[in-house]
């Protein structure tokens, strides 16, 4: 896409209004800010990590930001165009619980095979621990223990992988999982 158009075309605005939870005014405001931060119209992974670093100064958000970047970059071209950005932001900030859980499932399912393995879950949980810069003071203690607890609660058929349905059902039963996944409300304000 690049810097072809610094102004959104009317048909693009109309499409984004129908595809997101944002109004025309909000879309135009987000676009203006996006172009201010990304004059060429592309948000790169290093730029994305830099944004997260500003909001998590006491930890190292680079691993988590890279994983989130992968989900934002819908067409896997190595950069986030405005349309990808606003669609993801719409779900993470204003989507309903099912939409957020489907988005979070994509975040955890790193290899896109339709399942979350313990290794994939560990990668995200560990990235969250690194990002916040401290170990939680609850009974979950370490990323390993947290993953073990999540799998014991969610993996109903005990096959060591979570389907989307197991993930959604388990997340609805434990609100802390939803909070940890989307880092509500922080990620909405981080971008």
Short mmCIF file of C-alpha atoms in Angstrom, two decimals, residues 38-191:
data_model
loop_
_atom_site.label_atom_id
_atom_site.label_comp_id
_atom_site.label_asym_id
_atom_site.label_seq_id
_atom_site.Cartn_x
_atom_site.Cartn_y
_atom_site.Cartn_z
CA UNK A 38 3.88 5.78 10.18
CA UNK A 39 4.26 8.36 7.37
CA UNK A 40 4.70 5.66 4.72
CA UNK A 41 1.45 4.03 5.81
CA UNK A 42 3.14 0.90 7.15
CA UNK A 43 3.74 -0.11 10.75
CA UNK A 44 6.76 -2.39 10.95
CA UNK A 45 7.46 -4.93 13.66
CA UNK A 46 10.24 -2.80 15.23
CA UNK A 47 7.85 0.17 15.24
CA UNK A 48 5.14 -1.96 16.85
CA UNK A 49 7.57 -3.14 19.54
CA UNK A 50 8.57 0.47 20.18
CA UNK A 51 4.92 1.38 20.85
CA UNK A 52 4.58 -1.46 23.36
CA UNK A 53 7.84 -0.47 25.04
CA UNK A 54 6.42 2.98 25.76
CA UNK A 55 3.49 1.46 27.61
CA UNK A 56 5.43 -1.25 29.46
CA UNK A 57 8.63 0.54 30.54
CA UNK A 58 9.33 -1.79 33.48
CA UNK A 59 9.37 -4.98 31.45
CA UNK A 60 10.40 -6.29 28.06
CA UNK A 61 7.37 -6.34 25.76
CA UNK A 62 9.30 -7.29 22.61
CA UNK A 63 8.32 -10.99 22.60
CA UNK A 64 4.65 -10.27 23.28
CA UNK A 65 4.56 -7.39 20.78
CA UNK A 66 6.04 -9.64 18.08
CA UNK A 67 3.34 -12.24 18.71
CA UNK A 68 0.59 -9.60 18.62
CA UNK A 69 2.13 -8.09 15.47
CA UNK A 70 1.72 -11.46 13.73
CA UNK A 71 -2.05 -11.39 14.40
CA UNK A 72 -2.45 -7.75 13.30
CA UNK A 73 -0.54 -8.46 10.06
CA UNK A 74 -3.42 -10.34 8.44
CA UNK A 75 -1.78 -10.72 5.02
CA UNK A 76 1.61 -11.73 6.49
CA UNK A 77 3.55 -9.20 4.44
CA UNK A 78 5.71 -8.06 7.36
CA UNK A 79 3.95 -4.77 7.99
CA UNK A 80 0.62 -3.57 9.30
CA UNK A 81 -1.40 -1.38 6.96
CA UNK A 82 -4.00 0.96 8.40
CA UNK A 83 -6.92 -1.28 7.48
CA UNK A 84 -5.35 -4.24 9.31
CA UNK A 85 -4.59 -2.01 12.28
CA UNK A 86 -8.10 -0.60 12.61
CA UNK A 87 -9.80 -4.00 12.23
CA UNK A 88 -7.65 -5.54 14.97
CA UNK A 89 -8.06 -2.49 17.20
CA UNK A 90 -11.82 -2.67 16.73
CA UNK A 91 -11.94 -6.26 17.98
CA UNK A 92 -9.49 -5.82 20.85
CA UNK A 93 -11.02 -2.59 22.11
CA UNK A 94 -14.73 -2.89 21.26
CA UNK A 95 -15.43 -6.42 20.17
CA UNK A 96 -17.75 -8.70 22.08
CA UNK A 97 -16.35 -11.50 24.24
CA UNK A 98 -16.55 -14.12 21.47
CA UNK A 99 -14.73 -11.86 19.00
CA UNK A 100 -12.02 -11.11 21.54
CA UNK A 101 -11.61 -14.79 22.36
CA UNK A 102 -11.34 -15.74 18.68
CA UNK A 103 -8.71 -13.01 18.26
CA UNK A 104 -6.86 -14.19 21.36
CA UNK A 105 -6.99 -17.78 20.10
CA UNK A 106 -5.19 -16.64 16.92
CA UNK A 107 -2.59 -14.99 19.16
CA UNK A 108 -1.95 -18.22 21.06
CA UNK A 109 -2.17 -20.53 18.04
CA UNK A 110 1.22 -19.44 16.73
CA UNK A 111 1.48 -22.08 13.99
CA UNK A 112 -2.14 -21.56 12.88
CA UNK A 113 -3.00 -25.26 13.02
CA UNK A 114 -6.29 -24.71 14.85
CA UNK A 115 -4.99 -25.83 18.26
CA UNK A 116 -3.12 -24.24 21.13
CA UNK A 117 -0.39 -26.51 22.45
CA UNK A 118 1.27 -26.22 25.84
CA UNK A 119 4.37 -24.82 24.13
CA UNK A 120 2.35 -22.14 22.36
CA UNK A 121 0.53 -21.27 25.58
CA UNK A 122 3.84 -21.10 27.44
CA UNK A 123 5.29 -18.75 24.81
CA UNK A 124 2.46 -16.26 25.29
CA UNK A 125 2.26 -16.55 29.07
CA UNK A 126 6.04 -16.17 29.34
CA UNK A 127 5.91 -13.15 27.00
CA UNK A 128 3.25 -11.55 29.21
CA UNK A 129 5.36 -12.16 32.32
CA UNK A 130 8.36 -10.57 30.56
CA UNK A 131 6.28 -7.63 29.42
CA UNK A 132 4.94 -6.70 32.83
CA UNK A 133 8.41 -7.09 34.28
CA UNK A 134 7.47 -8.99 37.41
CA UNK A 135 6.15 -12.30 38.53
CA UNK A 136 2.54 -12.31 39.68
CA UNK A 137 1.95 -12.61 43.39
CA UNK A 138 -0.78 -15.22 43.10
CA UNK A 139 -0.89 -19.00 43.26
CA UNK A 140 0.20 -19.37 39.64
CA UNK A 141 3.76 -18.15 40.36
CA UNK A 142 5.59 -19.07 37.17
CA UNK A 143 4.63 -19.30 33.49
CA UNK A 144 4.94 -23.09 33.72
CA UNK A 145 2.52 -23.30 36.65
CA UNK A 146 0.12 -20.89 34.97
CA UNK A 147 0.09 -23.00 31.78
CA UNK A 148 -0.43 -26.16 33.82
CA UNK A 149 -3.39 -24.57 35.60
CA UNK A 150 -4.90 -23.25 32.36
CA UNK A 151 -4.62 -26.66 30.68
CA UNK A 152 -6.06 -28.48 33.69
CA UNK A 153 -9.08 -26.16 33.53
CA UNK A 154 -9.55 -26.00 29.76
CA UNK A 155 -8.29 -29.22 28.16
CA UNK A 156 -11.49 -31.22 28.65
CA UNK A 157 -10.42 -34.24 26.58
CA UNK A 158 -6.85 -34.11 27.96
CA UNK A 159 -5.17 -34.36 24.56
CA UNK A 160 -2.60 -31.66 25.43
CA UNK A 161 -4.03 -29.18 22.94
CA UNK A 162 -6.88 -26.71 23.12
CA UNK A 163 -9.50 -26.31 20.44
CA UNK A 164 -11.17 -22.96 19.90
CA UNK A 165 -14.26 -24.26 21.71
CA UNK A 166 -12.27 -25.49 24.74
CA UNK A 167 -10.41 -22.19 24.81
CA UNK A 168 -13.57 -20.08 24.63
CA UNK A 169 -15.42 -22.13 27.23
CA UNK A 170 -12.46 -22.15 29.63
CA UNK A 171 -11.83 -18.44 29.19
CA UNK A 172 -15.44 -17.60 29.95
CA UNK A 173 -15.15 -19.61 33.18
CA UNK A 174 -11.99 -17.75 34.27
CA UNK A 175 -12.15 -13.99 33.62
CA UNK A 176 -8.46 -13.63 34.53
CA UNK A 177 -7.61 -15.48 31.33
CA UNK A 178 -9.47 -12.93 29.22
CA UNK A 179 -7.73 -10.12 31.08
CA UNK A 180 -4.31 -11.70 30.57
CA UNK A 181 -4.97 -12.43 26.92
CA UNK A 182 -6.08 -9.02 25.86
CA UNK A 183 -4.49 -7.16 28.75
CA UNK A 184 -7.71 -5.24 29.13
CA UNK A 185 -7.89 -2.30 29.08
CA UNK A 186 -4.20 -1.60 28.47
CA UNK A 187 -3.71 -2.80 24.89
CA UNK A 188 -6.63 -0.74 23.67
CA UNK A 189 -4.95 2.37 24.96
CA UNK A 190 -1.48 1.22 23.93
CA UNK A 191 -2.16 1.80 20.28
#
